[in-house]
mmCIF file of C-alpha atoms in Angstrom:
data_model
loop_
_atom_site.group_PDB
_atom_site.id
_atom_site.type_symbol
_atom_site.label_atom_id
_atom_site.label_comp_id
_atom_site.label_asym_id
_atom_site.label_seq_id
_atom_site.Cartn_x
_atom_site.Cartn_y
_atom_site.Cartn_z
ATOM 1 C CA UNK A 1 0.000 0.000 0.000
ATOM 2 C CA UNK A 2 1.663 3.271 -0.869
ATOM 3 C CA UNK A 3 2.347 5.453 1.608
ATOM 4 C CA UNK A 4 1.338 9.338 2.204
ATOM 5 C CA UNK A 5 4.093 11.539 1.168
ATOM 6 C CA UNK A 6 3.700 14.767 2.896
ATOM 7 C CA UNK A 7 6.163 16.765 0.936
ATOM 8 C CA UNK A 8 3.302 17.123 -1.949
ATOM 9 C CA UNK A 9 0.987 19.068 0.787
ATOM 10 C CA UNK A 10 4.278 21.846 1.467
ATOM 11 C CA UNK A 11 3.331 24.861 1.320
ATOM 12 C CA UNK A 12 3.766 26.445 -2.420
ATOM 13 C CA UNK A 13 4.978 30.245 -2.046
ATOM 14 C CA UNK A 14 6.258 31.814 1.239
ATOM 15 C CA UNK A 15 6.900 27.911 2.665
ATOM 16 C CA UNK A 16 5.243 28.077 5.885
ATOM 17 C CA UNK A 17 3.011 25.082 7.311
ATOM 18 C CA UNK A 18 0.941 25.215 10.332
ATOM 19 C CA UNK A 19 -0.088 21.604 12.035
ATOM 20 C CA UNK A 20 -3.029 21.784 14.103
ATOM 21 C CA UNK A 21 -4.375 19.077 15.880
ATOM 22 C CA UNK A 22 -5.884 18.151 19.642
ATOM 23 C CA UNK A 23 -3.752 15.211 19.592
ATOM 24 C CA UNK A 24 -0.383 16.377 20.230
ATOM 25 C CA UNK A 25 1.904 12.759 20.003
ATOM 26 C CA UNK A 26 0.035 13.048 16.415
ATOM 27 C CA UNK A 27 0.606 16.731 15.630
ATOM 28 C CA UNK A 28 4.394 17.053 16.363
ATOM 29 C CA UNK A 29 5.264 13.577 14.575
ATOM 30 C CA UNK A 30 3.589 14.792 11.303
ATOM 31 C CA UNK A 31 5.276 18.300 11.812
ATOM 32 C CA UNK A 32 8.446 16.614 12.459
ATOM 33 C CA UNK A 33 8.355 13.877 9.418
ATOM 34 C CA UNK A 34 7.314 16.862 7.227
ATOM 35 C CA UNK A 35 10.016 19.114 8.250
ATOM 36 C CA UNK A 36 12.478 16.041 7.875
ATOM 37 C CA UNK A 37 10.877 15.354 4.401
ATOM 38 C CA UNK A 38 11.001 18.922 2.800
ATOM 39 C CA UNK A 39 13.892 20.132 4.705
ATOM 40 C CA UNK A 40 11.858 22.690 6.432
ATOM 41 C CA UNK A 41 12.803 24.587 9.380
ATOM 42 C CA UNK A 42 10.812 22.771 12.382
ATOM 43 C CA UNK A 43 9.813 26.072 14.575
ATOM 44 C CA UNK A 44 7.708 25.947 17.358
ATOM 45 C CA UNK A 45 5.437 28.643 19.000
ATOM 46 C CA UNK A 46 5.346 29.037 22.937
ATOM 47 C CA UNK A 47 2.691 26.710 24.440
ATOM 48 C CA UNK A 48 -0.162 28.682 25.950
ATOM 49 C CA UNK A 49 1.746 32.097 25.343
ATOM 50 C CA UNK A 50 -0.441 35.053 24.128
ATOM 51 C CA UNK A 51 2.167 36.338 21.623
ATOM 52 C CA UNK A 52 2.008 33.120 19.340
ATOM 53 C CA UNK A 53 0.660 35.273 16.485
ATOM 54 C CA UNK A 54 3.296 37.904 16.875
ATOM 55 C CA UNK A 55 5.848 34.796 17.091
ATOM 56 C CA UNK A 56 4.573 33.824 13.531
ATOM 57 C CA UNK A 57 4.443 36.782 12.325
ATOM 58 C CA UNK A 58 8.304 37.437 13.092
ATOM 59 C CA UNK A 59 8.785 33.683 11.494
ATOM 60 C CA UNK A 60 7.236 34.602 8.416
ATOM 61 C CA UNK A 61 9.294 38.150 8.225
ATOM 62 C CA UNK A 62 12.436 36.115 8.528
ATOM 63 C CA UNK A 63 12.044 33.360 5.512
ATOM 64 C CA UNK A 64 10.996 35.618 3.438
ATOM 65 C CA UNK A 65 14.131 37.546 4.415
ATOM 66 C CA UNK A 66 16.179 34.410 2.786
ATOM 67 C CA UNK A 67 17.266 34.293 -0.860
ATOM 68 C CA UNK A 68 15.825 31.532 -1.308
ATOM 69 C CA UNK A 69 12.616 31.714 0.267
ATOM 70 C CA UNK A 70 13.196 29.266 3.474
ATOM 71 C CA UNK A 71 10.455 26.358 4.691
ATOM 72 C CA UNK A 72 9.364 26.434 8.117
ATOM 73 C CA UNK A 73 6.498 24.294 9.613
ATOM 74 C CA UNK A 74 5.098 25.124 12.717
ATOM 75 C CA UNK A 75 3.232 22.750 15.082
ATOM 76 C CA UNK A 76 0.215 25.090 16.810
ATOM 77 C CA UNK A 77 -0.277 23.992 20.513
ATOM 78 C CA UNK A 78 -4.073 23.263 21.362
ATOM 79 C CA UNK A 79 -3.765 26.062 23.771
ATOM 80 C CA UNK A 80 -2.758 28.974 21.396
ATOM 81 C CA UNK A 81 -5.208 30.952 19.762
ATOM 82 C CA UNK A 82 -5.361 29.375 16.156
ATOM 83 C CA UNK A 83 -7.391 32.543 14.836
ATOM 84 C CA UNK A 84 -4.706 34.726 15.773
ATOM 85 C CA UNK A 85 -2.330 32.729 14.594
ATOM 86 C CA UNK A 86 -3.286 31.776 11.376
ATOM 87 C CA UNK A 87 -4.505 35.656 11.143
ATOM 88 C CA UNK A 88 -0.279 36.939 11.090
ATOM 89 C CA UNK A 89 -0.215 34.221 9.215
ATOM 90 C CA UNK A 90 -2.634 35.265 6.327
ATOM 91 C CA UNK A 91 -1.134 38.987 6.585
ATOM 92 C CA UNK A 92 1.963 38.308 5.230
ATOM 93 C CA UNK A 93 2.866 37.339 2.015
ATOM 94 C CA UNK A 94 3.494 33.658 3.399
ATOM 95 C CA UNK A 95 -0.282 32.631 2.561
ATOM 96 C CA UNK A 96 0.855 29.694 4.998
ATOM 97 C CA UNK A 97 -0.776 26.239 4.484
ATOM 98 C CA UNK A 98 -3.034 24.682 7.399
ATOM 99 C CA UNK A 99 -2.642 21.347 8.310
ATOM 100 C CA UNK A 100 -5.140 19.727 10.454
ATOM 101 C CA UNK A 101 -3.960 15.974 12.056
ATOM 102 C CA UNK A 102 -6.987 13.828 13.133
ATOM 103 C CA UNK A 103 -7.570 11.025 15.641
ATOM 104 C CA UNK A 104 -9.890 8.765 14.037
ATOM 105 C CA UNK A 105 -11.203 6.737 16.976
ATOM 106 C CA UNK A 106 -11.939 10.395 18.884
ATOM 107 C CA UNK A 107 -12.403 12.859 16.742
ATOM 108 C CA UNK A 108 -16.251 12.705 17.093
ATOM 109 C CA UNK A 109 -16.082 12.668 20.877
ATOM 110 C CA UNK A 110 -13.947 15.475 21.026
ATOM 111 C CA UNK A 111 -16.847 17.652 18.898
ATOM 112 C CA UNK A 112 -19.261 16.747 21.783
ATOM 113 C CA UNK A 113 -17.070 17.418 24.506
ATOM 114 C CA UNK A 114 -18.182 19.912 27.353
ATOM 115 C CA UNK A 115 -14.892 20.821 28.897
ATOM 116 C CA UNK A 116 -13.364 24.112 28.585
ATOM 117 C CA UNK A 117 -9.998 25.016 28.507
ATOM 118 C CA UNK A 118 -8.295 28.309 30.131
ATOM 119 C CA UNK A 119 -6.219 29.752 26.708
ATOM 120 C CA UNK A 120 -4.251 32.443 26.684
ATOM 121 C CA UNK A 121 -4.953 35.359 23.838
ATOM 122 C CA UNK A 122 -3.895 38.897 23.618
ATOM 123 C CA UNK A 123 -6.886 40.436 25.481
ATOM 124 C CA UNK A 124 -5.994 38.177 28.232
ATOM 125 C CA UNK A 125 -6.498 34.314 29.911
ATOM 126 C CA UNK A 126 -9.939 33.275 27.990
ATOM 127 C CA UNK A 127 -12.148 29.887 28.904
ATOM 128 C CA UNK A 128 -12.703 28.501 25.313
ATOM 129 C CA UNK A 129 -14.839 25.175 24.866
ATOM 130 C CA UNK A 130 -12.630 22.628 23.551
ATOM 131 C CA UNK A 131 -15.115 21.202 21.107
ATOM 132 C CA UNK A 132 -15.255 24.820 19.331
ATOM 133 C CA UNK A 133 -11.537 24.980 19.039
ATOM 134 C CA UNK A 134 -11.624 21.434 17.372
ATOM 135 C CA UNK A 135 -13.929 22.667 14.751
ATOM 136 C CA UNK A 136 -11.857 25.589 14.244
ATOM 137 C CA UNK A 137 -9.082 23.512 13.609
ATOM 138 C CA UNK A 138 -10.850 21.544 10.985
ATOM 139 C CA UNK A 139 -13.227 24.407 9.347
ATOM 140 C CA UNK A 140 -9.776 26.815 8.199
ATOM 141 C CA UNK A 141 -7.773 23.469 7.251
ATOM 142 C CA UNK A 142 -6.553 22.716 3.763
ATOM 143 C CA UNK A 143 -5.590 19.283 4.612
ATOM 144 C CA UNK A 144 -7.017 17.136 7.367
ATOM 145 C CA UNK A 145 -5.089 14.386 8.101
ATOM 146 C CA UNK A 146 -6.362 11.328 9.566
ATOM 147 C CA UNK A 147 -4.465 9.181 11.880
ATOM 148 C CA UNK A 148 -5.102 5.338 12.754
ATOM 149 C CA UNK A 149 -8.012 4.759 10.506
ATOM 150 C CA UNK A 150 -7.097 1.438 11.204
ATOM 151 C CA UNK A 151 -8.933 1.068 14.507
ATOM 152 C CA UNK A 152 -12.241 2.614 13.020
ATOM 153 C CA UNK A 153 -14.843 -0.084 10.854
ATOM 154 C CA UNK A 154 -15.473 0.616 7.513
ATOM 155 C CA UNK A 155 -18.958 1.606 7.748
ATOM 156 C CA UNK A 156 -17.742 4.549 10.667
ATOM 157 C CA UNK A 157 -14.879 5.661 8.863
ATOM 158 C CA UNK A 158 -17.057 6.475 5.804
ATOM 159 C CA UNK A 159 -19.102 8.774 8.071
ATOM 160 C CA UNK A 160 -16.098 10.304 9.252
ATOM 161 C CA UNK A 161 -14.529 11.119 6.265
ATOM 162 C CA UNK A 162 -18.329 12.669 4.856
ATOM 163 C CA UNK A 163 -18.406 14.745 8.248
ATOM 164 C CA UNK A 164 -14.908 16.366 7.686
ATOM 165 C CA UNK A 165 -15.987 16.850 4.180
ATOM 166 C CA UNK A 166 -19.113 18.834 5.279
ATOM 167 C CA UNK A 167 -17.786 20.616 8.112
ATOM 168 C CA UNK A 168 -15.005 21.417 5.393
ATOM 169 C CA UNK A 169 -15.610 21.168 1.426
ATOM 170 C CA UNK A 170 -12.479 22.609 0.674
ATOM 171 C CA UNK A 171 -10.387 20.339 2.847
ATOM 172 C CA UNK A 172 -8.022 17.801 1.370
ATOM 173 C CA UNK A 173 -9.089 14.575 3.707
ATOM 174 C CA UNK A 174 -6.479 11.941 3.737
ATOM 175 C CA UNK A 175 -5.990 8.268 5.375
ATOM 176 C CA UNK A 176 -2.261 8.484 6.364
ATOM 177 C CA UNK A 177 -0.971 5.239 4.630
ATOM 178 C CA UNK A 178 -3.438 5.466 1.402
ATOM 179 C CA UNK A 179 -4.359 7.125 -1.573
ATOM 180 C CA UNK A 180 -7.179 9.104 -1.855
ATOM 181 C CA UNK A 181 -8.048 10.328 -5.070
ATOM 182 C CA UNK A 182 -9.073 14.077 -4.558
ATOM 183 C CA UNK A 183 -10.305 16.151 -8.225
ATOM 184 C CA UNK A 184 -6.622 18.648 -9.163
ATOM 185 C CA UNK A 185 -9.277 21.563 -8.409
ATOM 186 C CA UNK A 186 -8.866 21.111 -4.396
ATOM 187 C CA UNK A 187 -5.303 22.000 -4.728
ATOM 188 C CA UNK A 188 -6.505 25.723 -5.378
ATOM 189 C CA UNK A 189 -6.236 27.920 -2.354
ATOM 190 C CA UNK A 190 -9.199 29.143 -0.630
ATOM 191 C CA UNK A 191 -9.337 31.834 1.915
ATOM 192 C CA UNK A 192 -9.803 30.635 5.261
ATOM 193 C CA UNK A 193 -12.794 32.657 6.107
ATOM 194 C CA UNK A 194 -14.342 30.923 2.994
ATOM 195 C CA UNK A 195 -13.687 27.379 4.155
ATOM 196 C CA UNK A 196 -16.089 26.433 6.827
ATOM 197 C CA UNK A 197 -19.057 24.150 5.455
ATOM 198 C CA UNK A 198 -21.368 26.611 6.971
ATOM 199 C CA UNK A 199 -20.218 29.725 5.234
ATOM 200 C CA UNK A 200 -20.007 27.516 1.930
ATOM 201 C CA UNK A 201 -23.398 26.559 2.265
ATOM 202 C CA UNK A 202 -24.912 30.123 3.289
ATOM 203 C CA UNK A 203 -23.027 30.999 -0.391
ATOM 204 C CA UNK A 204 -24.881 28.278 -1.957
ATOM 205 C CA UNK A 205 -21.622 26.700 -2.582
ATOM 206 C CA UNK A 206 -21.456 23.566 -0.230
ATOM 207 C CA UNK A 207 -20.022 20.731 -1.977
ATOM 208 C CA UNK A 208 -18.508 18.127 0.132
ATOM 209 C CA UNK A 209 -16.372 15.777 -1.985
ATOM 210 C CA UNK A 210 -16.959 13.257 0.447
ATOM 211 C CA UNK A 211 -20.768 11.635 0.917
ATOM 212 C CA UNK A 212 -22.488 9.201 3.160
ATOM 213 C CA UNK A 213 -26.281 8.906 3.440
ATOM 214 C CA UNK A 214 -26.326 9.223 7.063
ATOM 215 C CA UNK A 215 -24.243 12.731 6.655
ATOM 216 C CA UNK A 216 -26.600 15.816 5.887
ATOM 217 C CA UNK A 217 -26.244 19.690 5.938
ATOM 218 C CA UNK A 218 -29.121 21.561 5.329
ATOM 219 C CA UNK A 219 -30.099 25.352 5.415
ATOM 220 C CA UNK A 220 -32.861 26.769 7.579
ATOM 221 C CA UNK A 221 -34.302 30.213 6.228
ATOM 222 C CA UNK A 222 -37.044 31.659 8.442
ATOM 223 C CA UNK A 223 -37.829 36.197 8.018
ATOM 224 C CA UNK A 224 -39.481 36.083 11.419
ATOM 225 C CA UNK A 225 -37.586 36.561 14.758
ATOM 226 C CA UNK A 226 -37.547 33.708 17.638
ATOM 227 C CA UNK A 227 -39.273 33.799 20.761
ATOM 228 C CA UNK A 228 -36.606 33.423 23.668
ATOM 229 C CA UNK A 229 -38.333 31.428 25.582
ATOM 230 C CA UNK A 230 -39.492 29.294 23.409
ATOM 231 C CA UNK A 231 -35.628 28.893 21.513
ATOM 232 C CA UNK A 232 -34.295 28.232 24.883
ATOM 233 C CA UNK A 233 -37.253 25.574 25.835
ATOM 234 C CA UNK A 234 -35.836 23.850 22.143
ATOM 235 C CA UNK A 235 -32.311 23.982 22.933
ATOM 236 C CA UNK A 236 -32.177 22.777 26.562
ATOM 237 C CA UNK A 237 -34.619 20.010 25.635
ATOM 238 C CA UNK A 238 -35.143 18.238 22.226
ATOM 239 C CA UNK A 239 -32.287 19.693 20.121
ATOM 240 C CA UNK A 240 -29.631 19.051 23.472
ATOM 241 C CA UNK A 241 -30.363 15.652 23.003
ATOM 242 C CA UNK A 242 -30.927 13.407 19.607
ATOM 243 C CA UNK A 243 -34.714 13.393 18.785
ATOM 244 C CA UNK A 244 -33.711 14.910 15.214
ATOM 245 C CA UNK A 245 -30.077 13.121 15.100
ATOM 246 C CA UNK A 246 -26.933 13.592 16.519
ATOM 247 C CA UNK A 247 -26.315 17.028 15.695
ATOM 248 C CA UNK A 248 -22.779 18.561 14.832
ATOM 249 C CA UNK A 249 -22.191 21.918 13.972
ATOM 250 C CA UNK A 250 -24.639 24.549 13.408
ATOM 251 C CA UNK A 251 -24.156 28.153 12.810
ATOM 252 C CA UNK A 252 -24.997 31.186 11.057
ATOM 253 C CA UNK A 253 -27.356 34.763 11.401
ATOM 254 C CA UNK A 254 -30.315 34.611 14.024
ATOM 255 C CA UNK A 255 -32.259 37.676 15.177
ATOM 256 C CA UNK A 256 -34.135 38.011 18.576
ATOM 257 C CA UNK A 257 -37.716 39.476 18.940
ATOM 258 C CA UNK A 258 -36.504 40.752 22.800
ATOM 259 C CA UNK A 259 -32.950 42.301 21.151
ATOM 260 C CA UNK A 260 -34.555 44.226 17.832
ATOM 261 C CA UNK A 261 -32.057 46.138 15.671
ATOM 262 C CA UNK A 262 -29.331 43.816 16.023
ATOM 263 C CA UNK A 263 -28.403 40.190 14.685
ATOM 264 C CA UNK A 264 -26.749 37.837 16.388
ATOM 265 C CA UNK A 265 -23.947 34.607 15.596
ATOM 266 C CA UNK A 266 -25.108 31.481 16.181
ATOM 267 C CA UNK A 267 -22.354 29.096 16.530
ATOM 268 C CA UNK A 268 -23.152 25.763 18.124
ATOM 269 C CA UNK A 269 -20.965 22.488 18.235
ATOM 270 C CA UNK A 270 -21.757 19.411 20.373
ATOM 271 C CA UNK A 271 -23.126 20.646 23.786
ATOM 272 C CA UNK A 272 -21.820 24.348 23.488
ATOM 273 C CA UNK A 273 -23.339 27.186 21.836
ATOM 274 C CA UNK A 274 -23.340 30.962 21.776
ATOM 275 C CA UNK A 275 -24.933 34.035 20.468
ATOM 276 C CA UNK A 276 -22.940 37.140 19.692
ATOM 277 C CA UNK A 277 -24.054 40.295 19.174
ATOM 278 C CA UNK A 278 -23.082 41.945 15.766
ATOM 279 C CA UNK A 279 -22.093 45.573 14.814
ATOM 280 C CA UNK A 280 -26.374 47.449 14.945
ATOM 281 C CA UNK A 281 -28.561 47.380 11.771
ATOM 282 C CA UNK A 282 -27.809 50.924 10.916
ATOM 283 C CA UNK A 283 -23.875 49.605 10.633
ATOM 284 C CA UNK A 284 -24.551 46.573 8.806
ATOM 285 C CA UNK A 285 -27.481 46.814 6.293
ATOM 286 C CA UNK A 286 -26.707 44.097 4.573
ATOM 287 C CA UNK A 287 -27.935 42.184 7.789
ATOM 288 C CA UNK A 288 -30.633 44.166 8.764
ATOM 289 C CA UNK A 289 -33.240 42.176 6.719
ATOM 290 C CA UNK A 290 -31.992 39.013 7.883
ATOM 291 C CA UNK A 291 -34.035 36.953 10.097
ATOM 292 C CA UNK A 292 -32.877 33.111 11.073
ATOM 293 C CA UNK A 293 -30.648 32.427 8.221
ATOM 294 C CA UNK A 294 -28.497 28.949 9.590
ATOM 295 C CA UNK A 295 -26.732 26.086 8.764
ATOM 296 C CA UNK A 296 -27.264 22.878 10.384
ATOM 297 C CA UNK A 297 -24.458 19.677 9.821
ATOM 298 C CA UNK A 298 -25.201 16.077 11.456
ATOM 299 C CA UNK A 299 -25.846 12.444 11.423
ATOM 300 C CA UNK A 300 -28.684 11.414 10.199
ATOM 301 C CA UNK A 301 -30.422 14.655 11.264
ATOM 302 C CA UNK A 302 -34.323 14.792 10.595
ATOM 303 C CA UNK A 303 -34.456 17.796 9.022
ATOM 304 C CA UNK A 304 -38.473 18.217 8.536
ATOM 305 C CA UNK A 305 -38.612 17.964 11.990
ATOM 306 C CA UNK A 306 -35.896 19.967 13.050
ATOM 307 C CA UNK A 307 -37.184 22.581 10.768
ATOM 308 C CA UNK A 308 -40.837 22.320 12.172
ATOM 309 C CA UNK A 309 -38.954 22.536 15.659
ATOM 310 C CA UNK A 310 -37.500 25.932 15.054
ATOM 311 C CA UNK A 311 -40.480 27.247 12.980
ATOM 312 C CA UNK A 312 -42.333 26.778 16.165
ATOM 313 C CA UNK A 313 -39.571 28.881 18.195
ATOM 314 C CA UNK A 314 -40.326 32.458 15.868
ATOM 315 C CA UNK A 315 -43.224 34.749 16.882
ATOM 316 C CA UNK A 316 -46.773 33.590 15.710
ATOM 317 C CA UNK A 317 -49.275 35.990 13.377
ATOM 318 C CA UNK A 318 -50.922 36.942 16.708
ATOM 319 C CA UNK A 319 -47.336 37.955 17.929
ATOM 320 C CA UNK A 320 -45.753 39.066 15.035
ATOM 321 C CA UNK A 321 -48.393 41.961 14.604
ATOM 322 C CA UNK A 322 -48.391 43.078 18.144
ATOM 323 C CA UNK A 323 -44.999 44.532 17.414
ATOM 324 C CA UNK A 324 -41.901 45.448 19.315
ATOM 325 C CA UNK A 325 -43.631 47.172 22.330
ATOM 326 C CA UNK A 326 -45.028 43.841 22.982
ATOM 327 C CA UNK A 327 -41.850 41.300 22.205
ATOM 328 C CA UNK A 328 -40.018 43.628 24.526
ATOM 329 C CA UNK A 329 -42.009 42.067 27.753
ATOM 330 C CA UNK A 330 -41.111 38.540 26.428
ATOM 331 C CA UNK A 331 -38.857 36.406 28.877
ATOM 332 C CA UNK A 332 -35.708 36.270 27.642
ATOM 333 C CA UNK A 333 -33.718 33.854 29.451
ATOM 334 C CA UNK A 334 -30.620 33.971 27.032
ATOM 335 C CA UNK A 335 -27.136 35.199 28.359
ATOM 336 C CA UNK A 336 -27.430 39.346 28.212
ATOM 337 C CA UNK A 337 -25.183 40.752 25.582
ATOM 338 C CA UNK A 338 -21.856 43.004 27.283
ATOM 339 C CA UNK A 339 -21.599 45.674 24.829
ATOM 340 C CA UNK A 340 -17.546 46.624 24.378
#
């Protein structure tokens, strides 16, 4: 069986590769065979330190400061702030490559997992879920690389790969140890905003190139506001547990009868989810006529009655046309918004 090469996934122009990865035994043996195998620099970023993105972005200054242009790979400790990181990263003319290593076997349970972690970041120590920084290591990734397949059945493994593929179209998915025929077109860089599945699929442009049956994304449009009380009755009962499927990862643009003039995030994986406030209507037309407008990734979700769940979570006629003066006195049991 041929093995995976990793020199063909080295970064093309400014040379720098970051490894992500929760598994750490897993993420510094693939940055170290790649470094070995490209003759890359192997540089590494202090563990937990806030100043990782400044670190890379002095990396970056310095190969392209070589004649020629120097390789460096960087493995990204689990508690540095990838966004940041692969942020300096973007900035500079490096356009760095972002590798994501996998656990097979626990990659699902670490997307359900409701333990935090204390992170460091420039504003300060932060309490981050750990299941939300494991999708972020998968949604910006170019490859994902997927470690001891061998332990997972067939039939599993097939709705692994079709997950990564959803939660990232873009994403080269590979089985360390075989050959996985991916279409030439995936080699083209995306920007890393533009990667997750869920911003694909708000484009209209989700197209995993991986597919299993029991693997579904699905878009929810609804022009009328949710009822908090209702929303919160749905997502502390039926849609915390698996009457419509295991769900994933959801996210994307909800709006709040109780909070008018201002949409909201949704971003959801496993057992965690927030809502956070965006800039006011007035700042962000393009928003302002946005009601629920989300993106919902799972196993074998139900999606006509996931979709009749929510539907019954926005205001009624009866509700709808007693207008703001009213929805203000609604309960709204959701976290309060801390404006900046």
């Amino acid at each position: 069986m041929p093995h995976f090469d990793p020199s063909s996934f080295v970064s093309r122009s400014a040379g720098l590769t970051l490894v992500l990865g929760a598994e750490t035994a897993a993420r510094e043996t693939y940055a170290e065979q790649l470094a070995a195998a490209t003759g890359a620099r192997l540089a590494r970023v202090i563990a937990g330190h806030a100043s990782a993105a400044s670190e890379v972005a002095d990396l970056i200054a310095a190969l392209e400061g070589t004649q020629p242009a120097a390789r460096a790979v960087v493995p990204v400790p689990g508690d540095v702030d990838v966004t940041h990181v692969i942020g300096a990263a973007s900035d500079g003319a490096g356009d760095a490559t972002v590798v994501t290593v996998v656990d097979a076997a626990s990659i699902i349970s670490r997307l359900g997992r409701q333990t935090y972690l204390d992170r460091a970041a420039p504003e300060g120590p932060e309490l981050v879920a750990e299941a939300a920084i494991t999708v972020q290591h998968l949604e910006f990734a170019e490859l994902v690389l997927v470690v001891d397949h061998e332990r997972v059945p067939t039939g599993r493994l097939t709705r692994l790969t079709a997950l990564l593929s959803h939660l990232n179209p873009t994403a080269r998915i590979v089985l360390r140890g075989s050959t996985v025929v991916v279409p030439a077109t995936r080699r083209g860089r995306t920007p890393y905003g533009d990667r997750p599945g869920w911003v694909r699929a708000l484009n209209d442009e989700h197209d995993p190139v991986f597919t299993d049956p029991d693997v579904r994304t699905f878009r929810y449009e609804q022009p009328r506001p949710f009822h908090t009380g209702r929303l919160m009755h749905l997502l502390e009962g039926d849609l915390s547990g698996h009457r419509y499927g295991t769900l994933v990862r959801s996210a994307g643009f909800c709006r709040f009868a109780t909070r008018p003039g201002r949409a909201a995030l949704w971003e959801q994986v496993g057992s965690m989810i927030t809502f956070d406030p965006l800039a006011a209507d007035e700042a962000s037309p393009e928003l302002a006529s946005t009601g629920q407008d989300l993106v919902f990734t799972g196993i074998r979700l139900h999606t006509a009655g996931l979709t009749a769940a929510l539907d019954a979570c926005v205001l009624s006629d009866r509700e709808l046309l007693e207008g703001p003066g009213a929805w203000s006195r609604i309960p709204d049991p959701l976290p309060r918004w801390v404006e900046a």
